[in-house]
Coordinates of C-alpha atoms in Angstrom, one line a residue:
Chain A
X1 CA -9.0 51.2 1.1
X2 CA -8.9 51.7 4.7
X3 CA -10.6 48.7 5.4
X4 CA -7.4 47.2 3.8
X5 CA -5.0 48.7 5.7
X6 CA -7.1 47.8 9.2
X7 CA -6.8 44.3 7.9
X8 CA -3.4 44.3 7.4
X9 CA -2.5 46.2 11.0
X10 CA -5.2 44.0 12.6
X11 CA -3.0 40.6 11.1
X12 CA 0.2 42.2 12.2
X13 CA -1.4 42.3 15.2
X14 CA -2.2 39.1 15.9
X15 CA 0.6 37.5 14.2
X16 CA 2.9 39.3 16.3
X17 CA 1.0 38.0 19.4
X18 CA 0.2 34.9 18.8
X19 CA 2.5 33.4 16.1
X20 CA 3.8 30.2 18.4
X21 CA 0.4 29.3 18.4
X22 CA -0.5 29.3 14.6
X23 CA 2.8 27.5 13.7
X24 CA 2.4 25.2 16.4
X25 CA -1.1 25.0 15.1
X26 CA 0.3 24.5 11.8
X27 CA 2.5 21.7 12.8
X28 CA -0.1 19.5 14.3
X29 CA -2.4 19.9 11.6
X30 CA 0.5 18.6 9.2
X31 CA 2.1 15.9 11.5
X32 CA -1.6 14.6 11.6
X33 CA -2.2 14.7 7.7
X34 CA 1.2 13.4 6.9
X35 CA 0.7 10.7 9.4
X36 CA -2.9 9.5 8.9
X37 CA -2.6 9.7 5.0
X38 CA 0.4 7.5 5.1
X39 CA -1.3 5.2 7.3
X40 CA -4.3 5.3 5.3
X41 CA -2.7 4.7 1.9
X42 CA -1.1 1.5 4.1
X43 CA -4.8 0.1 5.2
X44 CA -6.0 1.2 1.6
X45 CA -3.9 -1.2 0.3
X46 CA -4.2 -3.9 2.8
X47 CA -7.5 -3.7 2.2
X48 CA -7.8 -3.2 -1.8
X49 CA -5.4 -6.3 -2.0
X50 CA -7.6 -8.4 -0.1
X51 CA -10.5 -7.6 -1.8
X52 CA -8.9 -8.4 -5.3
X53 CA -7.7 -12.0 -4.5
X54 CA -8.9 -14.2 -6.8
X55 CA -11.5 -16.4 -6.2
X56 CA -12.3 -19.5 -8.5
X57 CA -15.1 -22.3 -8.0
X58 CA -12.8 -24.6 -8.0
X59 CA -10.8 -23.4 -4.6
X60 CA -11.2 -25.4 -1.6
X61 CA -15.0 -24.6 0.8
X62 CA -12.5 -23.5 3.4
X63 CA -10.4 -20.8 1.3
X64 CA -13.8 -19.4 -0.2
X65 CA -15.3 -19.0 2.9
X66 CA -12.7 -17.1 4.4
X67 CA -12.1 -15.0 0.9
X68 CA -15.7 -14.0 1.4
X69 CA -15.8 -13.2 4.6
X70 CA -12.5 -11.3 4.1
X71 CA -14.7 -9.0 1.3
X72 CA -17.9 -8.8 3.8
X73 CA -15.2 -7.5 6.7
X74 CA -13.8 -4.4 4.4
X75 CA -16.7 -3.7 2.6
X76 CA -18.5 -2.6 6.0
X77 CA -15.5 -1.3 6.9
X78 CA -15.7 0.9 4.4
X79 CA -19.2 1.7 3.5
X80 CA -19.4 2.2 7.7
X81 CA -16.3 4.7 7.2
X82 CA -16.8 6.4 4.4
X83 CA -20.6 7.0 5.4
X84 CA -20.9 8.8 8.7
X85 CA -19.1 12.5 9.1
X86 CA -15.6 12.2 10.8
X87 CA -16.4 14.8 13.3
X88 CA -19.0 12.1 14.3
X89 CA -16.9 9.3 14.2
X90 CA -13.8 11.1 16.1
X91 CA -16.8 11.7 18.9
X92 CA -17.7 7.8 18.6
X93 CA -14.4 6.5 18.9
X94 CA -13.0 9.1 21.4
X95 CA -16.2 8.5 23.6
X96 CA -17.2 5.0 23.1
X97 CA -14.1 3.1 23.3
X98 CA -13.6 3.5 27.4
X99 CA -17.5 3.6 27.6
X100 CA -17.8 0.0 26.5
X101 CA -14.3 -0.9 28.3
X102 CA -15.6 1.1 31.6
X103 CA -12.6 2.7 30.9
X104 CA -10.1 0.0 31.0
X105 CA -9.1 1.1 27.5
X106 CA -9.5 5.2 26.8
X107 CA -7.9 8.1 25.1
X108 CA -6.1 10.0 28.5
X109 CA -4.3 13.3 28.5
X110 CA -2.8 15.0 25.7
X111 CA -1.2 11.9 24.0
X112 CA -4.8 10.4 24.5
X113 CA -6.0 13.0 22.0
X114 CA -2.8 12.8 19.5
X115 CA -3.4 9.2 19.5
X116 CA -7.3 9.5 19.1
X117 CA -7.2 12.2 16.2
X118 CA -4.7 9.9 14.3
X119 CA -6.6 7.1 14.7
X120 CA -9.9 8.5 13.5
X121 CA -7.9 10.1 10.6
X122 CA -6.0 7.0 9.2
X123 CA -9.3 5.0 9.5
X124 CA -11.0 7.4 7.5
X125 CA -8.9 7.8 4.8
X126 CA -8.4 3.8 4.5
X127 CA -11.8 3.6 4.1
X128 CA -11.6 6.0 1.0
X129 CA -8.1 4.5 0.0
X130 CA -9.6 0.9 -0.3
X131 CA -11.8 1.9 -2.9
X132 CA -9.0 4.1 -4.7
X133 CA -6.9 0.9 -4.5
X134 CA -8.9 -0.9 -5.6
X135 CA -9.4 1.0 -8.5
X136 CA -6.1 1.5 -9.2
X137 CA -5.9 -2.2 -9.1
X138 CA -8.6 -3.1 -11.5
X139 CA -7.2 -0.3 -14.0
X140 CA -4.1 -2.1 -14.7
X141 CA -4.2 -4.0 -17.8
X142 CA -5.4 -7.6 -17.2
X143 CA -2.0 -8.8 -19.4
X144 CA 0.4 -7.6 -16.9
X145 CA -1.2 -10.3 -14.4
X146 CA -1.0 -12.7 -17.1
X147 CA 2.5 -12.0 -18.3
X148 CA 3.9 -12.3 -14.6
X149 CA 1.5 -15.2 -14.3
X150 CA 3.1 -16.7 -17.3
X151 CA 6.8 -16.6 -16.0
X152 CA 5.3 -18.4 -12.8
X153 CA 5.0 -15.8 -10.4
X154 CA 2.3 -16.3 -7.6
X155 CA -0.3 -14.0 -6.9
X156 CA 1.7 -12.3 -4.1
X157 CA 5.0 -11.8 -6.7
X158 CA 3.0 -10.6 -9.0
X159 CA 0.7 -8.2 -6.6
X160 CA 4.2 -6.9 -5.1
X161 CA 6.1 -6.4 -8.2
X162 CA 3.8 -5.9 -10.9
X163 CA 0.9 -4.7 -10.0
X164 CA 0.9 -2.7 -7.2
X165 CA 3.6 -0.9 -8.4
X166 CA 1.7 0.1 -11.2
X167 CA -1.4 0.6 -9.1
X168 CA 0.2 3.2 -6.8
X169 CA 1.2 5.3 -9.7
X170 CA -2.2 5.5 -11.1
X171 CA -3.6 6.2 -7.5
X172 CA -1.4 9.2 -6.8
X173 CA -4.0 12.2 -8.1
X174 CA -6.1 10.1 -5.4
X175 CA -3.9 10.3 -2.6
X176 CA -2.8 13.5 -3.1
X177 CA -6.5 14.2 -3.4
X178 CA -6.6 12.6 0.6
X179 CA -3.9 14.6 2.0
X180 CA -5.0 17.8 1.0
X181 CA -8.6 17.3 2.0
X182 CA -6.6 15.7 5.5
X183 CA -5.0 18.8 5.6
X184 CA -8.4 20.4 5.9
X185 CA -10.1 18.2 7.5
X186 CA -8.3 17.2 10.7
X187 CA -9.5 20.4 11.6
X188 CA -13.0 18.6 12.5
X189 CA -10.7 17.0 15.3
X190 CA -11.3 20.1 17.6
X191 CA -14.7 18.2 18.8
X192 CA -12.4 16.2 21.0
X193 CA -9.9 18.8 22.3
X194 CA -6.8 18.4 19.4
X195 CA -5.2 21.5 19.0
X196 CA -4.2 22.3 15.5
X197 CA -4.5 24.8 13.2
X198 CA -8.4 25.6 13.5
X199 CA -8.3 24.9 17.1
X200 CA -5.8 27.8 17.5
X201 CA -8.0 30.0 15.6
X202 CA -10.8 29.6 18.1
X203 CA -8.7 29.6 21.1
X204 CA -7.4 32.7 19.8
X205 CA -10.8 34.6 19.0
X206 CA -12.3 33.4 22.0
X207 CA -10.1 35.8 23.7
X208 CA -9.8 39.0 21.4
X209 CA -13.0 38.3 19.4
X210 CA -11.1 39.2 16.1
X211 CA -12.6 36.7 13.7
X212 CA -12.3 38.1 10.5
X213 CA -8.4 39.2 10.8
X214 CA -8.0 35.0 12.3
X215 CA -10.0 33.7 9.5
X216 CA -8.0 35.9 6.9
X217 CA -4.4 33.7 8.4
X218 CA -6.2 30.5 8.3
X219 CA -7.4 31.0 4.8
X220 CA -3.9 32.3 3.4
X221 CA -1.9 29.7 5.5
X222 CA -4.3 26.3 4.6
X223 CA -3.8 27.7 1.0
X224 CA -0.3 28.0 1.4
X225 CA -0.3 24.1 3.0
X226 CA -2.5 22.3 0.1
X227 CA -0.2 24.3 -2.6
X228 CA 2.9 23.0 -1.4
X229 CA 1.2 19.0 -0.8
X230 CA -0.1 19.5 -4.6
X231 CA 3.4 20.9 -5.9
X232 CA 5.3 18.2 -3.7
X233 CA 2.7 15.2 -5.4
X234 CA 3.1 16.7 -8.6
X235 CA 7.0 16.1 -8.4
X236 CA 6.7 12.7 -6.8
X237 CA 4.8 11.9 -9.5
X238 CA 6.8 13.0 -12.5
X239 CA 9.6 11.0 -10.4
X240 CA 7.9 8.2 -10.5
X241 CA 7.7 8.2 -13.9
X242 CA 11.2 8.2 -15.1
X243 CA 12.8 9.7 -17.6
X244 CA 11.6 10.2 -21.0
X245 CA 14.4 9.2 -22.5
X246 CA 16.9 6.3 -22.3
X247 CA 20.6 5.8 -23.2
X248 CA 21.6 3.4 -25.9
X249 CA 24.1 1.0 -24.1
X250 CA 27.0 0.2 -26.6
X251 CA 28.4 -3.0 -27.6
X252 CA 31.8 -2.9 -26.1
X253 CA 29.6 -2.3 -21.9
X254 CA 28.0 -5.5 -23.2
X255 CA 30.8 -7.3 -24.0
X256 CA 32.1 -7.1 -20.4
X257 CA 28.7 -7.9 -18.9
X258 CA 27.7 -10.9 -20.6
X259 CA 30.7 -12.3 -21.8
X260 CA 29.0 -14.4 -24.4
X261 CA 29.3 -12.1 -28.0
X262 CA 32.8 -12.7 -28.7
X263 CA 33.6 -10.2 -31.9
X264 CA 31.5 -7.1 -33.0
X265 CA 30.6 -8.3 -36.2
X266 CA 29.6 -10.8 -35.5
X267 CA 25.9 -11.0 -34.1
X268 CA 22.7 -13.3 -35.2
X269 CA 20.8 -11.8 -38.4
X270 CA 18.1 -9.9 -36.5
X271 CA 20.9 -8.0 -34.6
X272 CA 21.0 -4.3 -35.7
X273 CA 24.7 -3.9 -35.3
X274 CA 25.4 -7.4 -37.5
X275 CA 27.9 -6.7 -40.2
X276 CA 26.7 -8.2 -42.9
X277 CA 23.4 -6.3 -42.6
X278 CA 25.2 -3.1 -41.4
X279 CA 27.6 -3.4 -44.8
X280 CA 23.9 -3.4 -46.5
X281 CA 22.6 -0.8 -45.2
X282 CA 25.7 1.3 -46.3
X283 CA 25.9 0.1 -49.2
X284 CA 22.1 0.7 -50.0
X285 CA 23.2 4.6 -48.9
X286 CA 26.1 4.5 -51.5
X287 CA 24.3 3.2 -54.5
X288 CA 20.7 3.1 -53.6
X289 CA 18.8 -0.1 -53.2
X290 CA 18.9 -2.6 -56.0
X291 CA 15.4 -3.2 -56.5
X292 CA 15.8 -7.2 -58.1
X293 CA 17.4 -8.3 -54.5
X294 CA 14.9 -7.7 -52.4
Chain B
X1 CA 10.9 -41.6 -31.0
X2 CA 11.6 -38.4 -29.5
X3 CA 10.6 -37.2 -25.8
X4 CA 7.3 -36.1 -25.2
X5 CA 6.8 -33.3 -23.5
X6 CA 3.7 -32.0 -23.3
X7 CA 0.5 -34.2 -24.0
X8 CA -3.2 -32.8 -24.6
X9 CA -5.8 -35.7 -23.9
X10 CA -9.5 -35.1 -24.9
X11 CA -9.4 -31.5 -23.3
X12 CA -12.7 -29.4 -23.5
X13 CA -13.1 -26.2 -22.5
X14 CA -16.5 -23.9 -21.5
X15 CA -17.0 -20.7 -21.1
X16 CA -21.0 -21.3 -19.6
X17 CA -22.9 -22.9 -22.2
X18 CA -20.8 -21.9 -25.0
X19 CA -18.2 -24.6 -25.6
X20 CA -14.5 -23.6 -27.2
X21 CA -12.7 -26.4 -27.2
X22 CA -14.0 -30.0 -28.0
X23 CA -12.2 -33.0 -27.1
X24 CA -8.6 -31.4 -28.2
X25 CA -6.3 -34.0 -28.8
X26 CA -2.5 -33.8 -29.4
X27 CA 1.6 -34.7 -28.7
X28 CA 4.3 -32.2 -28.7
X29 CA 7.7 -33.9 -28.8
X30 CA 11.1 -32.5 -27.8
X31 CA 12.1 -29.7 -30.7
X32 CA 8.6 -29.9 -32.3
X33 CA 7.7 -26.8 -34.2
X34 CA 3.8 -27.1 -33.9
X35 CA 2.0 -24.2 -35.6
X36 CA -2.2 -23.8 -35.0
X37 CA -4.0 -22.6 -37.7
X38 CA -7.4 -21.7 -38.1
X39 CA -10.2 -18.9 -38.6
X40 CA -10.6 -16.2 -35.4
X41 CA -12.8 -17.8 -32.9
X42 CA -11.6 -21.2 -33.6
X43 CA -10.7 -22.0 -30.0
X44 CA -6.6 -21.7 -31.4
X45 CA -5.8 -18.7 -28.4
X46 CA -7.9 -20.6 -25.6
X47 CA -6.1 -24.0 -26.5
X48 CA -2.9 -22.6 -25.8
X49 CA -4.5 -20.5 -22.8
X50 CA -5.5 -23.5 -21.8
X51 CA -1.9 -25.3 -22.0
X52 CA -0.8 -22.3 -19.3
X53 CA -3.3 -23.0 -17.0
X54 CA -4.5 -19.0 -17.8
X55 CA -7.6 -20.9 -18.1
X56 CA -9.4 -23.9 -16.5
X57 CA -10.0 -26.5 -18.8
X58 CA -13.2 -28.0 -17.9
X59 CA -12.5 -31.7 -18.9
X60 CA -9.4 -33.7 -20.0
X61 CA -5.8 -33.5 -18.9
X62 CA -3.0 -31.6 -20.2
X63 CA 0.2 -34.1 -19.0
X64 CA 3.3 -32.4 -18.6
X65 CA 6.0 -34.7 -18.8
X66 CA 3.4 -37.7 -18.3
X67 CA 2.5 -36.0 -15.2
X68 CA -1.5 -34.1 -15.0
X69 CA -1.2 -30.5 -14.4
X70 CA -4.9 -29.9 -14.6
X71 CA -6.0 -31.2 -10.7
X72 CA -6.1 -29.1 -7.7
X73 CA -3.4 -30.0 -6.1
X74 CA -0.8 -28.7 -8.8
X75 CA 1.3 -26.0 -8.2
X76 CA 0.6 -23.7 -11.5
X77 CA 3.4 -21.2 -10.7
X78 CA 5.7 -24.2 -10.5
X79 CA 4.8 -25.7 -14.0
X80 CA 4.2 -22.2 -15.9
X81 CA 7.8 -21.8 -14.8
X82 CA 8.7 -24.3 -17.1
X83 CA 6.4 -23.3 -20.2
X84 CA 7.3 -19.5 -21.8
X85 CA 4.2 -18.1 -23.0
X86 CA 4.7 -14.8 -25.5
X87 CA 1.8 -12.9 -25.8
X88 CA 0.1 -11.3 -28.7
X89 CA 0.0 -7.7 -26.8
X90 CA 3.3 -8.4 -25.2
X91 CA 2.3 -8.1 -21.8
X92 CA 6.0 -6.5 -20.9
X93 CA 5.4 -5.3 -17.2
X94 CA 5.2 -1.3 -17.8
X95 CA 6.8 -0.4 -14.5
X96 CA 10.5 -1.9 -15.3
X97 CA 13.0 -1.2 -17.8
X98 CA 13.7 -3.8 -20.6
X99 CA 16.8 -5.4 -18.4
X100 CA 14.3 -5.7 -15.2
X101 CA 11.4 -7.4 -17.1
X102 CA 13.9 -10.2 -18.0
X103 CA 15.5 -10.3 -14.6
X104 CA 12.5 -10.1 -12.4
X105 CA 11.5 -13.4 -13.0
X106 CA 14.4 -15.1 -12.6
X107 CA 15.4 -13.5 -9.2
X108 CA 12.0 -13.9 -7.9
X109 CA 10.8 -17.5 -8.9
X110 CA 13.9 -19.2 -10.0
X111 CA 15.7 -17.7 -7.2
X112 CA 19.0 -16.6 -8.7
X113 CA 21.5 -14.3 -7.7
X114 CA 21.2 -10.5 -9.4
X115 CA 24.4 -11.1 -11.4
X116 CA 23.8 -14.3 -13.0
X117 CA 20.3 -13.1 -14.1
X118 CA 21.7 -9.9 -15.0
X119 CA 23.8 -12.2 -17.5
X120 CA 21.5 -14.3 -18.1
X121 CA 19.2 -12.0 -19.4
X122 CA 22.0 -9.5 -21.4
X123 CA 22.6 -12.8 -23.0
X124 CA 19.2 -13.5 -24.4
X125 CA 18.3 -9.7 -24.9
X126 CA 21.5 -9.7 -27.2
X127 CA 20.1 -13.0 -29.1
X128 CA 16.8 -11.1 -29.8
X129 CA 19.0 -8.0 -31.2
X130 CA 17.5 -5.9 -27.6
X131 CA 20.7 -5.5 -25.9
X132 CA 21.1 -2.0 -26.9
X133 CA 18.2 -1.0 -25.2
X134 CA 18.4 -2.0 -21.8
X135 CA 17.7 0.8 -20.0
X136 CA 14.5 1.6 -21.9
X137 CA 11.0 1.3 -20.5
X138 CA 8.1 -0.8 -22.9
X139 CA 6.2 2.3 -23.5
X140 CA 9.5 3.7 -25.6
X141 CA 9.8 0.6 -27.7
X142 CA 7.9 -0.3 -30.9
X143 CA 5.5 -3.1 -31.3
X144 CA 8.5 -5.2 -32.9
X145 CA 10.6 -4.4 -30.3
X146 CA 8.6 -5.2 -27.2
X147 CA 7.6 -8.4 -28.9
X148 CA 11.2 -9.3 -29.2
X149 CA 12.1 -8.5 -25.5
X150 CA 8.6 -10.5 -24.7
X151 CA 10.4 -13.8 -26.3
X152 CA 13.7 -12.9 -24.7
X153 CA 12.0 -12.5 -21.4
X154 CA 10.1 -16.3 -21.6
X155 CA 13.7 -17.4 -23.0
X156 CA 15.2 -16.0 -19.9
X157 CA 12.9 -18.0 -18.0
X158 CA 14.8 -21.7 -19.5
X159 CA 11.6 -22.7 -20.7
X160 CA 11.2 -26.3 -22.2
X161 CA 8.6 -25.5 -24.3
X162 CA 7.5 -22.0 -26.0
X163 CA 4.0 -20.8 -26.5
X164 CA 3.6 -18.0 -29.2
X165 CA -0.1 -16.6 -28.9
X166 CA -0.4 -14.8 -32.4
X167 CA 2.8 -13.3 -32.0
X168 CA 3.1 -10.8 -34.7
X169 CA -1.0 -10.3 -34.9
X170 CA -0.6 -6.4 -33.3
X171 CA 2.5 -5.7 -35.0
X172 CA 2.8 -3.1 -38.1
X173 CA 4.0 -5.3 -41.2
X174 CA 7.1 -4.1 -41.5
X175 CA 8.0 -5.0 -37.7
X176 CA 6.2 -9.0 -38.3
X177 CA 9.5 -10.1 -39.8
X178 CA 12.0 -9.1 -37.3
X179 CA 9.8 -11.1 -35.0
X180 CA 9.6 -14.1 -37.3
X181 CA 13.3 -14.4 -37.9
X182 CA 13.9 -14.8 -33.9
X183 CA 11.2 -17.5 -34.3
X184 CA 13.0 -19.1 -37.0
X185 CA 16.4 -19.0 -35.2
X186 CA 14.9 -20.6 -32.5
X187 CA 13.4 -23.4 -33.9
X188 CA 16.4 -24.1 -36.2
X189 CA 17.8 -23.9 -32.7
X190 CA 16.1 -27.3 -31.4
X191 CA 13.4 -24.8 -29.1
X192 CA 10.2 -26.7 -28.7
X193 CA 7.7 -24.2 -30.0
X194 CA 3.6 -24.4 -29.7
X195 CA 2.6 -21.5 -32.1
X196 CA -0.8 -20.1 -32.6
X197 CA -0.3 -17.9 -35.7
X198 CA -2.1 -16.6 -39.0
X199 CA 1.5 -16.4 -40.8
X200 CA 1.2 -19.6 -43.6
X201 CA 4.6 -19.4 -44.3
X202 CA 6.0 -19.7 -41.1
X203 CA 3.6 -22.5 -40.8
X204 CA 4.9 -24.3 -44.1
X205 CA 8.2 -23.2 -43.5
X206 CA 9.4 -23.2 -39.6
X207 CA 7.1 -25.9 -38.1
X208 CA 7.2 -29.8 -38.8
X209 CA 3.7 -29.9 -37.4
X210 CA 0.5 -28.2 -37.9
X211 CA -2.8 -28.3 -36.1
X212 CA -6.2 -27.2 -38.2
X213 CA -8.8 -26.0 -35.7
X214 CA -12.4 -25.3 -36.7
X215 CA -14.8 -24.4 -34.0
X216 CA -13.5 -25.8 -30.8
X217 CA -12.0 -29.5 -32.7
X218 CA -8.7 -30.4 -34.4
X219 CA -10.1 -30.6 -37.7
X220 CA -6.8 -32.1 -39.2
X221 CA -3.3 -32.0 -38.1
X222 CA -0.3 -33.5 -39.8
X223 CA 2.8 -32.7 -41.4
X224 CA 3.1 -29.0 -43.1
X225 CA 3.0 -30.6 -46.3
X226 CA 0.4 -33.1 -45.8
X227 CA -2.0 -30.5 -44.1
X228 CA -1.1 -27.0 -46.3
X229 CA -0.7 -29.3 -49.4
X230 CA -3.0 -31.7 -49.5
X231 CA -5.5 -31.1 -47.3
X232 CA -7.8 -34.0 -46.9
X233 CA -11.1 -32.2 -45.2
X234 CA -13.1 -29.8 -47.1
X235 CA -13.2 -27.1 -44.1
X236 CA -9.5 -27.1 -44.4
X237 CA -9.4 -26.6 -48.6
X238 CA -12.2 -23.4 -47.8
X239 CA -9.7 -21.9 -45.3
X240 CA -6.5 -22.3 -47.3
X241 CA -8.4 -21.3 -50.3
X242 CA -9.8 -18.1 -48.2
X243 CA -6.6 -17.5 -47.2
X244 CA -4.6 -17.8 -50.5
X245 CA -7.4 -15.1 -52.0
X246 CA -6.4 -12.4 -49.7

């Protein structure tokens, strides 16, 4: 029991010294999730839409060739990616970009390493995105391409307004998915100097060599970051849904707005609110239904 | 003589070595009712598929107002614009409401204003008996129902012909006639209609012309009467005969 009560007088201790530092640390580590999981879903779906074009024998040599090498281009892109640790790749990027440029081009300063974790990050998760995407693509149902096909909607209409709509909200679980593990993971981004969450921790126990205390606010507030990402995706979702139900709109709105049904009673045959079939149907209530009619 | 509007000329169709169609040959003319009858795997679905560019035909030409819309150079969007297609599983776009599915279309490759779709589409939800429900997404609908907004949807579209692929094939019984009647109104409504369907009596009674395909060829075609009535071929006695037994 005592044990407990160090722990908790050790946390005070180094919350009350060093709290700028965590939430500052906490900050970073969310602008950089946030960020690179937004830009990821956006490559994701570049990519996931370029790779579902469709492609007949009959196109043109030209368009073919350029499909195809369009598919070759993201699929190394993404085996590359999604293949090699990003600590590795945040070193390879960070490192090798003004090492081939002789540093014309590099990561410099502090901005140099914002700009270099985001990078690595968003690539990252595009590369896992594509696939999702492309998932989430293929799972539609092939008749909602052939429905907005069949009103004469190009490929582009239809990816825009049918599909992809439809794609991201089967593709949610997945992103949310990528933003928590983000939320963990930028934390690899230490290898190149970013300071967030992690990075505090180590600055911090580097200097007072109280590890387990540190660890014990890094576990509580990572835990307390992925709830809230799952509890805001799990409302974004239902949102995205809609409602369950759905108002009735009455004759008389409809009157105004299409201007074409000129008395209540009197509709086309199949129309539920038809006299003649609506006088039935009370009728049939009355006196029960007379079996010869029908 | 009437216009003609669509004309199929010896089209074929292959999916690898398996061959659907075989040399299909027909005329639909301006407010023809043409119903296509036949056993499952017949080719009937793929015919009309095929008459919507949603698949290649591999020979022949489908002309479109005398004009071939089966070369490379045709704009498909363009001419499917002009032909409605209602599906068998409705294919109503899950992500909009009942009002959106028939507006979308109209706003996007017709290029009208929001408004006069909006109106355009109340209209033709109210002719299908839909208006009511214009706020509600497919998923809340019935079978009936969605097949109803499908057709109100391809109306929407001021489509010069209709295609109906098995139109009440998924639907419960009791929702098939709901469906027919629309049919019905829209035929006795001068609506050039293509229908692939298993209903005889919408056949008999609704069309003036009716196709018999058996495996991949128009085995007889004719007037209702001369082809449900007095059917000359002896593959088209078996499959009324078959049919009449159930």
């Amino acid at each position: 029991m005592d044990k407990f009560s160090k722990l908790i007088s050790d946390i005070s201790r180094l919350w009350a010294a060093y709290m700028p530092a965590y939430l500052t640390g906490i900050r970073n580590t969310l602008i950089v999730a946030v960020a690179a999981t937004l830009a990821g879903c956006v490559i994701g779906f570049i990519c996931g839409v370029l790779n579902t074009i469709p492609h007949a024998k009959t196109d043109n040599p030209v368009k073919r060739f350029f499909l195809a090498l369009i598919r070759v281009v993201v699929r190394v892109y993404v085996e590359v990616f999604r293949g090699t640790p990003m600590v590795l790749q945040a070193v390879f990027i960070y490192y090798g970009l003004p090492y081939f440029s002789d540093g014309s081009i590099a990561f410099r300063g502090n901005g140099g390493i914002w700009l270099a974790s985001l990078l690595v990050v968003s690539i990252n998760t595009g590369a896992y995105m594509a696939e999702s995407v492309r998932g989430g693509i293929i799972s539609v149902d092939p008749g909602q391409t052939e429905g907005a096909k069949a009103i004469g909607m190009t490929h582009v209409q239809t990816m825009i307004h049918v599909i992809l709509p439809q794609a991201l909200r089967n593709i949610i679980p997945q992103i949310g998915n990528n933003f928590i593990i983000n939320i963990k993971d930028t934390s690899v981004m230490f290898v190149i100097g970013f300071v967030e969450f992690f990075a505090t921790h180590r600055n911090i126990v580097g200097v007072n060599l109280m590890y387990f205390p540190s660890a014990a606010i890094e576990m509580v507030g990572y835990l307390c970051l992925t709830l809230a990402a799952s509890f805001l995706l799990r409302w974004l979702e239902k949102r995205l849904d809609g409602s369950d139900n759905y108002e009735l709109v009455s004759d008389d709105q409809l009157v105004m707005a299409a201007g074409t049904y000129a008395h209540p009673d009197r509709g086309t045959p199949f129309d539920e609110h038809h006299k003649p079939s609506r006088d039935e149907v009370i009728q049939e209530v009355k006196i029960g239904k007379n079996r010869g009619e029908r | 003589m009437a216009d003609t509007i669509l004309e199929i000329r010896h089209l074929s169709k292959s999916f690898g070595s398996h061959e659907v169609l075989k040399d299909i040959d027909f005329t639909v003319s301006k407010g023809d009712v043409t119903a296509i009858i036949g056993a499952s795997g017949s080719g009937k679905s793929t015919l009309l598929r095929c008459v919507n560019l949603l698949e290649t035909p591999t020979s022949g030409e489908i002309l479109f107002h005398g004009k071939d819309v089966t070369g490379r150079g045709v704009n498909a969007p363009e001419y499917r614009s002009h032909v409605g297609m209602v599906f068998q599983s409705f294919n109503l776009f899950n992500n909009m409401s009942v009002l959106e599915n028939c507006i979308v279309g109209q706003v996007k490759v017709l290029k009208k204003g929001k408004d006069e779709a909006k109106e355009n589409a109340l209209r033709f939800l109210q002719y299908v008996g839909m208006a009511p429900y214009i706020n509600a997404k497919p998923r809340q609908l019935s079978g009936g129902q969605k097949q109803r907004v499908a057709i109100a949807r391809a109306l929407a579209m001021g489509p010069e012909v209709l295609l109906f692929d098995e139109p009440t094939s998924a639907l419960d019984p009791e929702m098939v006639g709901e469906v027919l009647n629309v049919m019905q109104q829209l035929a006795s409504g001068g609506m050039t209609m293509l229908v692939v369907t298993h209903e005889m009596a919408f056949a008999r009674d609704v069309s003036n012309h009716v196709v018999y395909m058996n495996q991949g060829v128009i085995c007889e075609q004719g007037s209702p009467s001369e082809v449900l009535e007095n059917p000359q071929k002896q593959e088209t006695k078996d499959f009324l005969s078959r049919f009449r037994n159930n």
